[in-house]
């Protein structure tokens, strides 16, 4: 009963490095999302996907990229890491449709030094 | 602009001391209001969905209610294990950038 699995749980990057945050779900959900959570702020949407091969920008997409080649996986790529990208990143998934709640992974805590 | 606010920012209760958390929203369209619980170092965990004004949902010591402008999460006789951050989110459209989250209320229940 895995749900949404995120790896790694923690990571420290140097400015200018790149990395990929992994997200996988086993609930056959159509929709997947990437959020960042900063202290005192609500979750901010980075990118989302409504199905394999379909992705679109959210509220704060600059500095990130995504792909969705399968229903299960939705990796988030950080290119040229900057200190402003220090945050906790959450992946979520949901069924399509009104009133369907999102199911979240346990997050990746990322520090850019 | 769609907006969700929550109050108070933090709340400290004694065990057994009932209280309420508030979620106020100003959105273009409401397709659902969601409450989540978030423990330290974990992702948000879904609690309730409310769809229309007047609706109520209950789970153990928690009861969520909804009006046209706000939702309340009532906590009756809380226990220390109820300590967590409670997030409110509003679904404003069927797909796309469809959820707007509030900043959360950090609840501490002291024994």
XYZ file of C-alpha atoms in Angstrom:
224
model
C 0.000 0.000 0.000
C 2.734 2.484 -1.025
C 0.650 5.421 -2.321
C 2.970 8.269 -3.411
C 6.698 7.632 -2.993
C 9.299 10.403 -3.182
C 13.081 10.045 -3.318
C 15.428 11.225 -1.975
C 14.118 12.377 1.428
C 16.964 14.862 1.958
C 19.535 16.449 -0.315
C 22.099 19.230 -0.156
C 23.185 20.816 -3.431
C 25.742 23.426 -4.301
C 24.692 26.499 -6.294
C 24.670 25.678 -9.994
C 24.296 21.903 -9.593
C 21.372 19.994 -11.089
C 19.289 17.137 -9.777
C 16.086 15.175 -10.315
C 13.491 14.600 -7.607
C 11.678 11.332 -8.147
C 7.967 10.708 -7.609
C 6.014 7.511 -8.202
C 2.405 6.568 -7.433
C 0.739 3.157 -7.556
C -2.915 4.257 -7.389
C -3.386 4.637 -11.158
C -4.180 8.329 -10.702
C -4.488 10.504 -13.791
C -3.369 13.749 -12.187
C -0.008 14.415 -10.604
C 1.375 17.609 -9.053
C 4.584 19.104 -7.721
C 4.418 21.644 -4.902
C 6.942 23.496 -2.825
C 6.286 24.395 0.788
C 8.112 27.273 2.445
C 7.721 28.233 6.141
C 4.514 30.213 6.801
C 3.339 29.888 3.202
C 0.737 27.703 1.597
C 1.745 24.984 -0.826
C 2.688 26.549 -4.166
C 2.100 24.597 -7.380
C 5.194 24.203 -9.574
C 3.977 21.899 -12.367
C 1.141 19.504 -12.901
C 0.176 16.707 -15.285
C -3.246 15.440 -16.318
C -1.907 12.264 -17.913
C 1.097 10.637 -19.536
C 2.722 12.993 -22.030
C 0.769 16.060 -20.821
C 2.302 18.600 -18.445
C 1.730 22.275 -17.738
C 3.106 25.089 -15.594
C 1.745 26.010 -12.209
C 2.212 29.170 -10.177
C 6.018 29.005 -9.687
C 7.625 27.027 -12.569
C 10.823 29.041 -13.151
C 13.979 26.997 -12.636
C 12.183 23.631 -12.887
C 11.229 21.125 -15.554
C 9.070 18.008 -15.577
C 8.233 15.054 -17.787
C 5.593 12.360 -17.601
C 6.311 9.363 -19.789
C 4.199 6.918 -17.723
C 1.085 7.162 -15.542
C 3.117 6.187 -12.474
C 6.136 8.517 -12.585
C 6.458 12.301 -12.507
C 10.068 13.456 -11.962
C 10.959 17.090 -11.226
C 14.235 18.426 -12.615
C 16.141 21.344 -11.084
C 18.616 22.962 -13.460
C 21.297 25.343 -12.130
C 20.191 25.215 -8.493
C 19.819 28.564 -6.704
C 19.481 29.346 -2.960
C 15.859 30.452 -3.588
C 15.045 26.829 -4.417
C 15.788 25.718 -0.860
C 12.446 24.280 0.204
C 10.454 21.153 0.918
C 9.056 19.612 -2.258
C 5.891 17.531 -2.261
C 4.514 15.359 -5.007
C 0.787 14.590 -5.047
C -1.658 12.651 -7.169
C -5.414 12.440 -7.549
C -8.149 10.922 -9.639
C -9.614 13.157 -12.313
C -12.730 15.042 -11.391
C -14.413 17.414 -9.045
C -13.957 16.840 -5.355
C -11.172 14.285 -5.650
C -8.623 14.831 -2.862
C -4.903 14.888 -3.507
C -2.697 12.219 -1.952
C 0.775 13.375 -0.957
C 4.203 11.844 -0.589
C 6.361 12.608 2.443
C 8.454 15.197 0.676
C 12.048 15.912 -0.307
C 13.906 18.422 1.864
C 16.326 20.283 -0.368
C 19.002 22.771 0.688
C 21.022 24.800 -1.816
C 24.275 26.135 -0.388
C -7.413 36.410 -7.329
C -8.270 33.177 -5.525
C -7.189 33.339 -1.882
C -7.379 31.094 1.170
C -6.459 32.283 4.663
C -6.370 30.391 7.944
C -6.536 31.542 11.540
C -5.075 31.417 14.028
C -1.546 30.846 12.791
C -0.804 28.777 15.899
C -2.985 27.471 18.717
C -1.995 25.909 21.989
C -4.634 23.939 23.919
C -4.698 21.914 27.071
C -5.816 18.310 26.664
C -9.623 18.272 26.713
C -9.968 21.979 25.838
C -12.206 22.204 22.750
C -11.652 24.882 20.082
C -12.096 25.718 16.392
C -9.797 26.498 13.482
C -10.932 28.845 10.722
C -10.421 28.721 6.944
C -11.693 31.724 4.970
C -11.755 31.786 1.193
C -12.291 34.247 -1.628
C -12.432 32.239 -4.841
C -14.017 32.411 -8.275
C -15.752 29.062 -7.898
C -15.892 26.384 -5.222
C -15.695 22.780 -6.382
C -14.732 21.438 -2.999
C -13.049 22.404 0.260
C -10.518 20.009 1.728
C -8.971 19.670 5.171
C -5.609 17.990 5.629
C -3.479 17.133 8.642
C 0.303 17.459 8.351
C 2.702 15.973 10.905
C 6.324 17.219 11.113
C 8.447 15.707 8.369
C 5.435 14.197 6.603
C 3.198 15.054 3.696
C -0.377 16.319 4.168
C -2.886 13.595 5.005
C -6.437 13.967 3.709
C -9.194 14.379 6.341
C -12.425 15.736 4.803
C -14.064 17.074 1.662
C -16.978 19.533 1.881
C -18.937 20.583 -1.193
C -21.730 22.961 -0.234
C -22.749 25.430 2.457
C -24.342 23.730 5.435
C -22.476 20.477 4.963
C -20.750 18.841 7.952
C -18.332 15.908 8.216
C -17.075 14.175 11.370
C -14.171 11.916 12.202
C -13.382 11.001 15.793
C -12.786 14.310 17.647
C -12.875 16.418 14.473
C -15.877 18.031 12.803
C -15.655 20.190 9.686
C -18.363 22.647 8.655
C -18.793 24.882 5.606
C -20.481 28.224 4.903
C -20.373 30.326 1.729
C -17.278 32.211 2.904
C -15.491 29.963 5.391
C -15.005 26.568 6.936
C -14.387 25.593 10.534
C -12.566 22.592 11.914
C -13.935 21.942 15.393
C -11.787 19.876 17.725
C -13.647 18.387 20.684
C -11.732 17.273 23.798
C -8.393 17.137 21.954
C -5.581 14.764 22.886
C -1.822 15.325 22.497
C -1.852 13.085 19.403
C -4.033 15.690 17.670
C -1.025 18.031 17.619
C -0.206 18.793 13.968
C -0.546 21.475 11.330
C -4.010 21.577 9.761
C -4.204 22.734 6.149
C -7.244 23.937 4.262
C -7.428 23.807 0.447
C -10.080 24.923 -2.020
C -10.609 23.325 -5.415
C -11.454 26.194 -7.759
C -11.674 24.394 -11.101
C -11.923 20.833 -12.323
C -8.369 20.547 -13.647
C -5.173 22.464 -14.090
C -4.122 24.835 -11.314
C -7.119 23.679 -9.432
C -6.169 23.777 -5.743
C -5.411 26.811 -3.598
C -3.917 26.046 -0.183
C -4.001 28.105 2.998
C -0.827 28.527 5.105
C -2.090 26.220 7.860
C -2.772 26.364 11.596
C -0.164 24.796 13.868
C -2.002 23.069 16.752
C -0.281 21.976 19.960
C -2.226 19.997 22.566
C -0.494 19.833 25.922
C -1.079 16.922 28.350
